[in-house]
Coordinates of C-alpha atoms and ligand atoms in Angstrom, one line a residue:
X1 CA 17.5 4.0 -0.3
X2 CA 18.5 0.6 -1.2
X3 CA 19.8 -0.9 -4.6
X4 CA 19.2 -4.0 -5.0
X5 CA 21.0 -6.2 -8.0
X6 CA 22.1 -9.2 -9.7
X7 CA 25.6 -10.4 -9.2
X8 CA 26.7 -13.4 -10.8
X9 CA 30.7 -12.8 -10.3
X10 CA 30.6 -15.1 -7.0
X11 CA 34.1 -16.3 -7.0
X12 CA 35.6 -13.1 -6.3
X13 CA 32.8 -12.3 -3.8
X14 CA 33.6 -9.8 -0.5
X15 CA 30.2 -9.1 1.6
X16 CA 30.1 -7.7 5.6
X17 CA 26.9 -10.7 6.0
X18 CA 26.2 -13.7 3.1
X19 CA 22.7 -14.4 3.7
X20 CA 22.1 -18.2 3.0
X21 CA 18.4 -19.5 2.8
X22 CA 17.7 -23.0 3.8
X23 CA 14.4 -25.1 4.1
X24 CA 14.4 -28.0 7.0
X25 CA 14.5 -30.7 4.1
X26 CA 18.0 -29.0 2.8
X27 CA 19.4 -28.5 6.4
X28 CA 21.5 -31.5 6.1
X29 CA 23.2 -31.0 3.4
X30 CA 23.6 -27.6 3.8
X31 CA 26.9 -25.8 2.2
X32 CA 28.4 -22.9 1.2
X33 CA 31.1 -24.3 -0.7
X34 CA 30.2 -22.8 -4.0
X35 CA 31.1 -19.4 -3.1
X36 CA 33.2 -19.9 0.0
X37 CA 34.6 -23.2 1.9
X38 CA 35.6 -20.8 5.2
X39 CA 32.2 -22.0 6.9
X40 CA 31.7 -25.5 5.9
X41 CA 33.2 -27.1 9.3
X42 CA 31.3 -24.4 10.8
X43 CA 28.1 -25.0 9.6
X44 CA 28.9 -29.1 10.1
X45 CA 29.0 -28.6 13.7
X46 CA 25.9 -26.7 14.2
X47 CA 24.0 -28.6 11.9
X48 CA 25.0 -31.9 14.4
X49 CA 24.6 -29.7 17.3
X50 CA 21.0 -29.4 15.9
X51 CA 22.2 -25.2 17.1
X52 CA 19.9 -24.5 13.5
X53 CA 17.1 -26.8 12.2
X54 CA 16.1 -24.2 9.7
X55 CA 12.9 -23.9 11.2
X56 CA 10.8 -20.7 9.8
X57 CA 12.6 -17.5 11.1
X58 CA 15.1 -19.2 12.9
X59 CA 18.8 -17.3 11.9
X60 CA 22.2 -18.6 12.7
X61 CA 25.2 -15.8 12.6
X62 CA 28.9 -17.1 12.0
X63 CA 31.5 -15.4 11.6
X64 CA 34.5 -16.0 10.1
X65 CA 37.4 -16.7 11.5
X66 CA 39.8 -17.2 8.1
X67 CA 39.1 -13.9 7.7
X68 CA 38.5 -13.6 3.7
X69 CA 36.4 -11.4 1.7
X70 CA 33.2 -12.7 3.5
X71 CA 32.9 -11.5 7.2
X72 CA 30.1 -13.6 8.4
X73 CA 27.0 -15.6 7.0
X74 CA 23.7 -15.9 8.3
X75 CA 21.7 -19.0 7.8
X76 CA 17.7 -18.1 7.7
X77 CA 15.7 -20.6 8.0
X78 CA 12.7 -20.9 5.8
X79 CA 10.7 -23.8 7.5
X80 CA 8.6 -26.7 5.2
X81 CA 9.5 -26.3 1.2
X82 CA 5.4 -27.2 0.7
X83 CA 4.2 -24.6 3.4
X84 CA 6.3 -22.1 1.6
X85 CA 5.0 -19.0 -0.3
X86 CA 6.0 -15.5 -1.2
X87 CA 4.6 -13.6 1.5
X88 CA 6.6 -16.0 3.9
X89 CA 9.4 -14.5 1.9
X90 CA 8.9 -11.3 2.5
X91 CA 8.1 -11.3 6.2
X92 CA 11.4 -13.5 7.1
X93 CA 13.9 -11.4 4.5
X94 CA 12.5 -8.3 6.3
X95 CA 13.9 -10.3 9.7
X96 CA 17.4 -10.5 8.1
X97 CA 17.5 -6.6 6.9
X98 CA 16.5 -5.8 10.7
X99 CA 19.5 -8.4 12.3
X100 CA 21.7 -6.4 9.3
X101 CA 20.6 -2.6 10.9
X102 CA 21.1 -4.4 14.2
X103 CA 24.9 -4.9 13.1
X104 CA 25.6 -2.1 11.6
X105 CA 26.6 -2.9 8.4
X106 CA 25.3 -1.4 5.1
X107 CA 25.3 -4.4 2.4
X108 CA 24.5 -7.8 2.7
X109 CA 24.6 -11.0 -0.2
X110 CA 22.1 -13.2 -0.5
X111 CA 22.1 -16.5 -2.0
X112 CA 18.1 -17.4 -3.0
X113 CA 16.9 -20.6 -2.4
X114 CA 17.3 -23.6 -5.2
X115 CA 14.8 -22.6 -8.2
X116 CA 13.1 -19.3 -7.0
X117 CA 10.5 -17.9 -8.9
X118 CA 9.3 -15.2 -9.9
X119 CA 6.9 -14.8 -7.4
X120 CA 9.2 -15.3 -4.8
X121 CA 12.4 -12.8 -6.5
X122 CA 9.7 -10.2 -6.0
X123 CA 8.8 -10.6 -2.7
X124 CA 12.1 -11.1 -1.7
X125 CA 13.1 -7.5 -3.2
X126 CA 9.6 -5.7 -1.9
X127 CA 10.6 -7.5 1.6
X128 CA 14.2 -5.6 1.9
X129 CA 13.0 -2.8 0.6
X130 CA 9.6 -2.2 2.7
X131 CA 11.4 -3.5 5.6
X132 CA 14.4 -1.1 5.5
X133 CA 11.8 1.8 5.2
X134 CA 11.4 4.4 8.2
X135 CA 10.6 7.8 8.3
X136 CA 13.1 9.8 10.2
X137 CA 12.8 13.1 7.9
X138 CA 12.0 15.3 10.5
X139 CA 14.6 14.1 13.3
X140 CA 17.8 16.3 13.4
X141 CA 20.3 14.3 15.0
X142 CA 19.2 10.6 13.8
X143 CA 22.5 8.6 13.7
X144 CA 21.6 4.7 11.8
X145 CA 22.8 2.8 9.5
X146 CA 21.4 2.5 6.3
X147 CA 21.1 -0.2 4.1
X148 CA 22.8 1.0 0.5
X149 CA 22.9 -2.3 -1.0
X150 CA 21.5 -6.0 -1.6
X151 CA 23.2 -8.4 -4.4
X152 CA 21.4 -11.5 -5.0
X153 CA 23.8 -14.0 -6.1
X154 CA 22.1 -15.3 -9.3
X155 CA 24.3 -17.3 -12.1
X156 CA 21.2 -17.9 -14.8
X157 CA 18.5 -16.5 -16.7
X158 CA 20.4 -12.9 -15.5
X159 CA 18.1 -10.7 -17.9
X160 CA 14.8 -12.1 -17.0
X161 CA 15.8 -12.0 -13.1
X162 CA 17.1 -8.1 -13.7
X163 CA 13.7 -7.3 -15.1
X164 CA 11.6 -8.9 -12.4
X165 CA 14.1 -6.9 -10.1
X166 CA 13.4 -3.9 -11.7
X167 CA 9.8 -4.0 -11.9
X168 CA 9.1 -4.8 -7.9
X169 CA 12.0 -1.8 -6.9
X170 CA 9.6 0.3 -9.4
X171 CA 6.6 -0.8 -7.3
X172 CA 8.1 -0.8 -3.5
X173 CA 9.3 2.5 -4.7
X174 CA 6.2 3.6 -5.2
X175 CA 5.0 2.2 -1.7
X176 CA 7.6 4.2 -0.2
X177 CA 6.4 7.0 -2.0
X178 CA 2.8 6.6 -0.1
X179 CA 4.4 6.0 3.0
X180 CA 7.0 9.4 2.7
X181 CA 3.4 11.7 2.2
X182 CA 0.8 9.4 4.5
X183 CA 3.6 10.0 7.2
X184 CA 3.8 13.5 6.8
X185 CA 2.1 16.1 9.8
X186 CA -0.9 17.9 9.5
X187 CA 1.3 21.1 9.0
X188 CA 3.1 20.1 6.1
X189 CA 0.2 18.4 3.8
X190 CA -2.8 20.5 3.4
X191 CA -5.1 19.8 0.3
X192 CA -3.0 22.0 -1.0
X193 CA 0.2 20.5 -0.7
X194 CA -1.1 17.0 -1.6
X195 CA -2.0 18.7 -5.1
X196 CA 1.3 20.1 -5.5
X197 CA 3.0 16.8 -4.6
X198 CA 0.4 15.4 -7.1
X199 CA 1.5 18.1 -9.9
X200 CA 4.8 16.3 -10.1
X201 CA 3.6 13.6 -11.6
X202 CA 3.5 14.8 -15.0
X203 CA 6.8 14.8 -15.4
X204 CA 6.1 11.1 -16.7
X205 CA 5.0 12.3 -20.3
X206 CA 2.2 10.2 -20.4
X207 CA 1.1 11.5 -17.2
X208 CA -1.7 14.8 -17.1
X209 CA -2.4 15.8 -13.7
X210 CA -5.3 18.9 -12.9
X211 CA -6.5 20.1 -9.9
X212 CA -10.1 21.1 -9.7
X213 CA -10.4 23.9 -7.1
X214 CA -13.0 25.8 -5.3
X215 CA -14.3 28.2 -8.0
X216 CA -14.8 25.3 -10.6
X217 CA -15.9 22.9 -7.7
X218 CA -19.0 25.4 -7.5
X219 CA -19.4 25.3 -11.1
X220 CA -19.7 21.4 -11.3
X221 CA -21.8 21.3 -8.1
X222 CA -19.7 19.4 -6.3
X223 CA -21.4 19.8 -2.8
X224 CA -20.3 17.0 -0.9
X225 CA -16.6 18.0 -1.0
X226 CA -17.4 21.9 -0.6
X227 CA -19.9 21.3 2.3
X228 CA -16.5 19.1 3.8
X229 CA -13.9 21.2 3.3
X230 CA -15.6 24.9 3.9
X231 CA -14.5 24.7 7.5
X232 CA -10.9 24.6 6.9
X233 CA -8.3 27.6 6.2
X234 CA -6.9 25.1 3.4
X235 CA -9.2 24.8 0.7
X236 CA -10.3 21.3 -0.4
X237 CA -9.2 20.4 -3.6
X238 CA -10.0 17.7 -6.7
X239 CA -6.4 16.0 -7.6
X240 CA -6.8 14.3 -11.0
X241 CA -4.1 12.3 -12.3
X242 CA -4.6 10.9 -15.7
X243 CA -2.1 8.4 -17.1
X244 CA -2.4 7.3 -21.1
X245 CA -0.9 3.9 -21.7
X246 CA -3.6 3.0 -24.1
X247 CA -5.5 4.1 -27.0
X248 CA -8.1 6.7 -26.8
X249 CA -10.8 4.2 -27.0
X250 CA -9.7 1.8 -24.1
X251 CA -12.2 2.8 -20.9
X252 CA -10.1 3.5 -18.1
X253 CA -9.8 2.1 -15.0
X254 CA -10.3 4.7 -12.2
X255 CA -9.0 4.3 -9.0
X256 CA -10.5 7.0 -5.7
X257 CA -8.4 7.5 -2.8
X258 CA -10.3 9.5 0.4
X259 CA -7.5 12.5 1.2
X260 CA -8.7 14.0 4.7
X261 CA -5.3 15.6 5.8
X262 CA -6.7 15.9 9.2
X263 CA -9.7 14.5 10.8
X264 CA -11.1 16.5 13.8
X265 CA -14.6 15.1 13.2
X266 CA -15.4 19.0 12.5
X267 CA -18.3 20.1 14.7
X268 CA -18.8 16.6 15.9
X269 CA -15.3 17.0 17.6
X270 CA -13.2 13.7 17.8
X271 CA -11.8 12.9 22.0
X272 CA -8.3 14.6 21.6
X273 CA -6.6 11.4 22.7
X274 CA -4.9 10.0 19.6
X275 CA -6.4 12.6 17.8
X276 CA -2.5 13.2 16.2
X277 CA -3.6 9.4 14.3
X278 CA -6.1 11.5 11.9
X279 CA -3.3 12.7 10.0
X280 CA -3.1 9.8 8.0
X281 CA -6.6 9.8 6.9
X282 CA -4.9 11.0 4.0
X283 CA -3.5 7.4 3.6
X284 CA -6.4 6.3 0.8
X285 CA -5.3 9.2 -1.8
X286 CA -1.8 8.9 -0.7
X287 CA -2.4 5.0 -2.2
X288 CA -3.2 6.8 -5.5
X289 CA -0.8 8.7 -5.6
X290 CA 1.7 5.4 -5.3
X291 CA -0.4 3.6 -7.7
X292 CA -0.1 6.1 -10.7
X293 CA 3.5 6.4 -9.4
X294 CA 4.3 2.6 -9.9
X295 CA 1.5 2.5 -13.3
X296 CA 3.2 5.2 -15.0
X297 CA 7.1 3.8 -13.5
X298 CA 6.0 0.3 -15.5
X299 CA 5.1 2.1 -18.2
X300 CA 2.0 -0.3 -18.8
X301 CA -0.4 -0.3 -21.4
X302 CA -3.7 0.6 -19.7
X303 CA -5.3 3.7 -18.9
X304 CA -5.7 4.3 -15.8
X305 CA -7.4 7.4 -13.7
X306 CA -6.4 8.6 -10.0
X307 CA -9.0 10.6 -8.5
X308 CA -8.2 11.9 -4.7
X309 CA -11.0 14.6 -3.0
X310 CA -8.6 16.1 -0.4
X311 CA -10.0 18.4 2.5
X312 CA -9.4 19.0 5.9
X313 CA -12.5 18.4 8.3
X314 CA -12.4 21.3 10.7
X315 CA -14.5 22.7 13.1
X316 CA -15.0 26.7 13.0
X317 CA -17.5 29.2 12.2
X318 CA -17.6 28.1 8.8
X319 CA -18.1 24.2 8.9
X320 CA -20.9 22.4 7.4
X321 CA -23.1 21.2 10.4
X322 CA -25.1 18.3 11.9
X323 CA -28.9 19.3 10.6
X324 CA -27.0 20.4 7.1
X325 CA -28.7 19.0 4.2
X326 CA -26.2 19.0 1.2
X327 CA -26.6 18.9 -2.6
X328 CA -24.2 16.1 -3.8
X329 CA -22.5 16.0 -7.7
X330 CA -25.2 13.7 -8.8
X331 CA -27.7 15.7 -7.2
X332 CA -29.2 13.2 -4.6
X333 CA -29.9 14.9 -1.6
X334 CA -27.6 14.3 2.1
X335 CA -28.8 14.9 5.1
X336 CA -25.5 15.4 7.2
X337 CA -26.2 13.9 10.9
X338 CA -22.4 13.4 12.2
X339 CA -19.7 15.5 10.5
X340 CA -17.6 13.4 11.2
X341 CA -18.9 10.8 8.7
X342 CA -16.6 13.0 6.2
X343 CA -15.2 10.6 4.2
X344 CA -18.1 8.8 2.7
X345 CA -18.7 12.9 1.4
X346 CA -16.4 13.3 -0.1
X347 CA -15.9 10.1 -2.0
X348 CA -19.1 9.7 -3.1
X349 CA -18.6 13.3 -5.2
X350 CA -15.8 12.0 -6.2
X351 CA -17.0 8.5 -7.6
X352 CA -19.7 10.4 -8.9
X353 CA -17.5 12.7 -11.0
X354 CA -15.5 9.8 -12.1
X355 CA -18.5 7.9 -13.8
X356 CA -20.1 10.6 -15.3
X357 CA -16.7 12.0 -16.5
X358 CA -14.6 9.1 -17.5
X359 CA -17.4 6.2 -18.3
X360 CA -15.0 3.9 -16.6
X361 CA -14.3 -0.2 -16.4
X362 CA -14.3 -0.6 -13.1
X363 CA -13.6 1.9 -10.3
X364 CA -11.7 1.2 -7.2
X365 CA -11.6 3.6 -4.0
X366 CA -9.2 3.3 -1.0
X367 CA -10.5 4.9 2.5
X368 CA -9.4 4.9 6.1
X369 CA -13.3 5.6 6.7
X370 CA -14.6 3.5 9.2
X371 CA -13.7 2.7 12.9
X372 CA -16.0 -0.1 12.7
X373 CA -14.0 -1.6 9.9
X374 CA -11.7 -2.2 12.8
X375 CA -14.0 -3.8 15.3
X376 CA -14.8 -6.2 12.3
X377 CA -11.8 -7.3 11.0
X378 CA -8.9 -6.0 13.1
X379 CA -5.9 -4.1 12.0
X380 CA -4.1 -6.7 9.6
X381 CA -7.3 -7.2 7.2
X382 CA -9.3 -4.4 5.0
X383 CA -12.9 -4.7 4.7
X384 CA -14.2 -4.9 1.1
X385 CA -17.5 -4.2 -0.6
X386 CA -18.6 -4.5 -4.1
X387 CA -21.1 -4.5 -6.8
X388 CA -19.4 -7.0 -9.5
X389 CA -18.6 -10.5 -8.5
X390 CA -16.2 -10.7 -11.0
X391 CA -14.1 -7.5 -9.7
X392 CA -14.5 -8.7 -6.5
X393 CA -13.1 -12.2 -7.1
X394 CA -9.7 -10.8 -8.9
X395 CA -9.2 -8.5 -6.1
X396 CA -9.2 -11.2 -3.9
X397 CA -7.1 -13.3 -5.7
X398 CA -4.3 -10.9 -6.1
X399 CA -4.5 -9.7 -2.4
X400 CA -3.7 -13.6 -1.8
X401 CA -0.6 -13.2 -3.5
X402 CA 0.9 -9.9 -2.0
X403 CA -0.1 -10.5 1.5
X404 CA -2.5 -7.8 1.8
X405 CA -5.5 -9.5 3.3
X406 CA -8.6 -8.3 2.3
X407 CA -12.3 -9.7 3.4
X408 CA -15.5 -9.0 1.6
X409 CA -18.5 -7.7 3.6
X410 CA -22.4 -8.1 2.0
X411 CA -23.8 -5.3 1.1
X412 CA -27.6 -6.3 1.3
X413 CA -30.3 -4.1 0.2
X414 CA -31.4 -4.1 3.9
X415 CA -28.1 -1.9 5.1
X416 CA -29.2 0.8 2.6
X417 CA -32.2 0.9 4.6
X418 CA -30.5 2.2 7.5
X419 CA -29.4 5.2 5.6
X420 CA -33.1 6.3 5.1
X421 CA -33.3 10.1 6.2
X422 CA -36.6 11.7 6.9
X423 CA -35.6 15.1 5.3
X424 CA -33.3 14.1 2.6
X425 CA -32.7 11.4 0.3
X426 CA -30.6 9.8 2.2
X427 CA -28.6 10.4 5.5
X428 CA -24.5 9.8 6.2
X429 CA -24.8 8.2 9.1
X430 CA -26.5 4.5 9.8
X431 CA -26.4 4.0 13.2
X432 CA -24.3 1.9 15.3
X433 CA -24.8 -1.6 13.6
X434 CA -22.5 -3.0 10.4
X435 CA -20.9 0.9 10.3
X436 CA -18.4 0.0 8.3
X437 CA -21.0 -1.5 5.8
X438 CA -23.3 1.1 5.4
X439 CA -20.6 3.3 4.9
X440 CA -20.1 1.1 2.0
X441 CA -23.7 1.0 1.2
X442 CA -23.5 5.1 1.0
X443 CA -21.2 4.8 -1.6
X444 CA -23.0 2.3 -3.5
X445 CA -25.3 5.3 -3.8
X446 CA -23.1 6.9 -6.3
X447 CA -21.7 4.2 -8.8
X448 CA -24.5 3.4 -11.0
X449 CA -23.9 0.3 -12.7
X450 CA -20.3 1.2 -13.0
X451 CA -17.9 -2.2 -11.8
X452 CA -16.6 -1.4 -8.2
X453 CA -14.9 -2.1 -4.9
X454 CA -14.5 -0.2 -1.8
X455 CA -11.6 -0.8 0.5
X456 CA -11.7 0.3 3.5
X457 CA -8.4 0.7 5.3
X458 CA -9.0 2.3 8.5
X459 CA -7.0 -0.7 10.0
X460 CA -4.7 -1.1 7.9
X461 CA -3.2 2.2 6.5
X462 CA -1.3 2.1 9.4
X463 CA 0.9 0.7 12.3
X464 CA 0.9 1.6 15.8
X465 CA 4.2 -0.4 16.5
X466 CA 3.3 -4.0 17.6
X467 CA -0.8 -3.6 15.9
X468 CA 0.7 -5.3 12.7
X469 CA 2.0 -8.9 12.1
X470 CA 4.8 -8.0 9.8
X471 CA 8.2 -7.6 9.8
X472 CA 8.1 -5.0 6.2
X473 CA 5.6 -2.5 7.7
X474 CA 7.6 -0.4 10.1
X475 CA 6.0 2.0 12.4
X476 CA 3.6 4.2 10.6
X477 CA 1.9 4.7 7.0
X478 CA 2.2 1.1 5.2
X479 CA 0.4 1.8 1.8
X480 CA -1.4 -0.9 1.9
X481 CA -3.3 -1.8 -1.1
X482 CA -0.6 -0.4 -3.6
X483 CA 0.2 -3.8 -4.7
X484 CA -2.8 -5.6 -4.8
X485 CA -4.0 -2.8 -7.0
X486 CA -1.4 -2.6 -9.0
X487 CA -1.0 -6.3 -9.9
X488 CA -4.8 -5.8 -10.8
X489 CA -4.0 -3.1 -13.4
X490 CA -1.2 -5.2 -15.2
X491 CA -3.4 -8.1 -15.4
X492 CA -6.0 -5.8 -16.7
X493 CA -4.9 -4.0 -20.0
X494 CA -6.6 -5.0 -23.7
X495 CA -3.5 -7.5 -24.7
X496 CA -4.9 -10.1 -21.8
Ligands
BES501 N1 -11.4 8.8 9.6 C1 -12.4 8.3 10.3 C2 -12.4 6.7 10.4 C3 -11.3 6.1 11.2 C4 -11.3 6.1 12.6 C5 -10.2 5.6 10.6 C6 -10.3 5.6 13.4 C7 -9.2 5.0 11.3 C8 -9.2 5.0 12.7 C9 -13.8 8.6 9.7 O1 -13.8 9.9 9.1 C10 -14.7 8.7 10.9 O2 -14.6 9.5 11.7 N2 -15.7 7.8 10.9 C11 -16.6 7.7 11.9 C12 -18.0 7.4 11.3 C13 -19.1 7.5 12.3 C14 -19.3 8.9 12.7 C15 -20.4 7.0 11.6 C16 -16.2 6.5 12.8 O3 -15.8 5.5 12.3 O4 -16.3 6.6 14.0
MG502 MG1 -14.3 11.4 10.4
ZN503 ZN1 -12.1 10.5 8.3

């Protein structure tokens, strides 16, 4: 995996690629003379050549011919200064680690533009690092280059630029993480293995992790996942993963991932073709486990609760039917019309559980649940529903800053309608119209008055090379909403 540092020794400098970034209203003056004069004629002539205007993703590759310690240098252009923003960063550093892979080198230098933020530092380290990501566990003869190391040339305020280094490898880390499990076949995660992945956890000492399994699932009357998971050789199972950074008295913030390590639709079989796709309908309990990953790698000061209900939703003489009517945790009453509507289940036991348990702020929960959340919005934004304005307003607010788009949907009284079941309290299935919001509206069933947001990441868990727009989400799992979450927490504990 790639290291990424500070170096601030620049005289002595030797680098296979310096990486130079450069907004149009620099390109004139453009020079590397402050670390290396071998270019400068170089870059002279294609500047007056007008070869590189420094428009946005534009790259210019010279090598170099003196033949120092530098091989080559890439210009990347960064288009307008005032159009400029950190998810920019990310998308056109993630171009430069791919034209690095593409040359077969293994380390690059990169010299950040005048004044960078903080914002920016980060995004420029989450960009190399998501960007470099692929999962090639399972190929026997793979022969590529990896990238083993990025220096950002950085001459002040080294501390302060080390930690905000530090903190956003801790957090791509933890995407990476995700991405390793959501990736992984159907063979090699059952609920079972997701727990045991889980378990490891707690080697962070502040970290408890417990799994709730079958026998104690009874006890508790948690129906909705039993009913779900009965029809599969692999038990389901109840992952909690508690993390303490706070005193005993601070309500925690509890975040619900959906966990279906394979989705056959159960009874209501699934067409085969891209069937192989509902193995990562793990992907919303693979994002908890990241997020407690990066929470407990920050060592921050809240407490925070991950909650993932994993099954596997198969169809066999054991599997809950259509007609089924279920006893949920909260006891409310479902009337089970398309078992393939599994992921509302199993979530809404497990957001059940969590208020009743934990009393908590706010609760989150993360699902690849609806197809129709991809008919709405397409496969580069989640749909979002809510019951607190003010929850939903900061999740939107940080999704504008990591570049994980995110659009809320109403949930009106009138969708809840739709869910109106003649032998039960409530069926899990609304009919064809706004499915991914009375999906949503099911859930609202089992909150209370408890703060919360649903994501629903059906389209965006994921990327069927040339479905998503950017260059740091490689083919497959992308963990998305790691970040967005995660910048939620830290802005969340008592101190602000
Ligand atoms: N896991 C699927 C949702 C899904 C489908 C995610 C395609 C990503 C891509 C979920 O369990 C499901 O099957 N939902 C059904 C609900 C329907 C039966 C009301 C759907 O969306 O078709
Ligand atoms: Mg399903
Ligand atoms: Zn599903």
């Amino acid at each position: 995996m790639v290291v990424i540092e500070v170096e601030n020794n620049v005289s002595s400098l030797k680098t296979q690629l310096l990486v130079d970034c450069v907004f149009t209203d620099e390109v004139s003056s453009l020079s590397l003379s402050g670390i290396t004069l071998d270019f400068d004629p170089l870059i002279r002539e294609i500047i007056a050549s007008k070869e590189f205007n420094a428009k946005s993703g534009s790259i210019c590759l010279i090598h170099n011919n003196a033949g120092s310690n530098i091989k080559r240098a890439l210009l990347l252009g960064l288009g307008d200064k005032k159009n400029f923003n950190p998810e920019k960063m990310r998308n056109l550093i993630g171009k430069v680690v791919n034209k690095s892979k593409e040359l077969g080198i293994n380390e690059f230098a990169l010299i950040p533009f005048k004044n960078m933020d903080q914002d920016h530092l980060s995004a420029t380290v989450e960009g190399i690092k998501l960007s470099d990501y692929s999962f090639n566990n399972y190929k026997t003869d793979e022969d590529k280059t990896d990238l083993n190391q990025v220096r950002i040339l950085i001459k002040n305020d080294l501390e302060k630029n080390q930690n905000i280094i530090h903190d956003s490898t801790i957090v791509s880390d933890a995407v990476i993480f995700c991405r390793n499990l959501s990736n992984l076949p159907p063979n090699d995660c059952s609920p079972k293995d997701l727990a045991n992945f889980s378990v490891k956890l707690s080697n962070n000492q502040k970290v408890k992790v417990r799994i709730i399994e079958n026998g104690e699932m009874e006890s508790y009357g948690l129906g909705g996942i039993l009913a779900v998971g009965k029809g599969s050789s692999s038990s389901p199972k109840l992952i909690i993963i508690e993390y303490s950074g706070s005193t005993k008295n601070e309500k925690p913030i509890v975040i619900v991932g959906k966990a279906v390590t394979f989705d056959t639709g159960g009874i209501s079989i699934k067409p085969s073709e891209k069937m192989d796709e509902m193995k990562f309908d793990k992907c919303g309990g693979c994002n908890v486990l990241g997020i407690m990953k990066a929470v407990s790698g920050l060592n921050l000061d809240n407490n925070v609760i991950g909650i993932i209900p994993s099954v596997e939703n198969m169809p066999s003489g054991s599997s809950y039917r259509p007609g089924d009517i279920i006893k949920m945790y909260n006891r409310k009453t479902v009337e089970v019309l398309n078992t393939d509507a599994e992921g509302r289940i199993i979530l809404a036991d497990a957001l059940a559980f969590a208020v009743k348990t934990f009393q908590p702020k706010a609760i989150i929960d993360m699902a690849t649940l609806t197809g129709a959340a991809i008919i709405a919005l397409g496969t580069n934004v989640a749909a979002m529903m809510g019951n607190d304005k003010e929850l939903v307003t900061k999740i939107i607010e940080y999704s504008n800053q990591t570049g994980e788009k995110i659009w809320e949907l109403p949930l009106y009284d009138e969708y809840k309608e739709q869910l109106k079941s003649s032998n039960a309290d409530m069926k899990n299935i609304g009919g064809r119209s706004a499915g991914a919001i009375t999906a949503g509206a099911f859930l609202s069933n089992f909150v209370d008055e408890t703060p919360w947001v649903h994501l629903d990441i059906a389209g965006t868990a994921w990327n069927q090379e040339g479905t998503q727009e950017k260059t740091y989400n490689p083919k497959g799992a992308t963990g998305f909403g790691i970040r967005t979450i995660v910048k939620y927490i830290r802005n969340n504990n008592l101190k602000k």
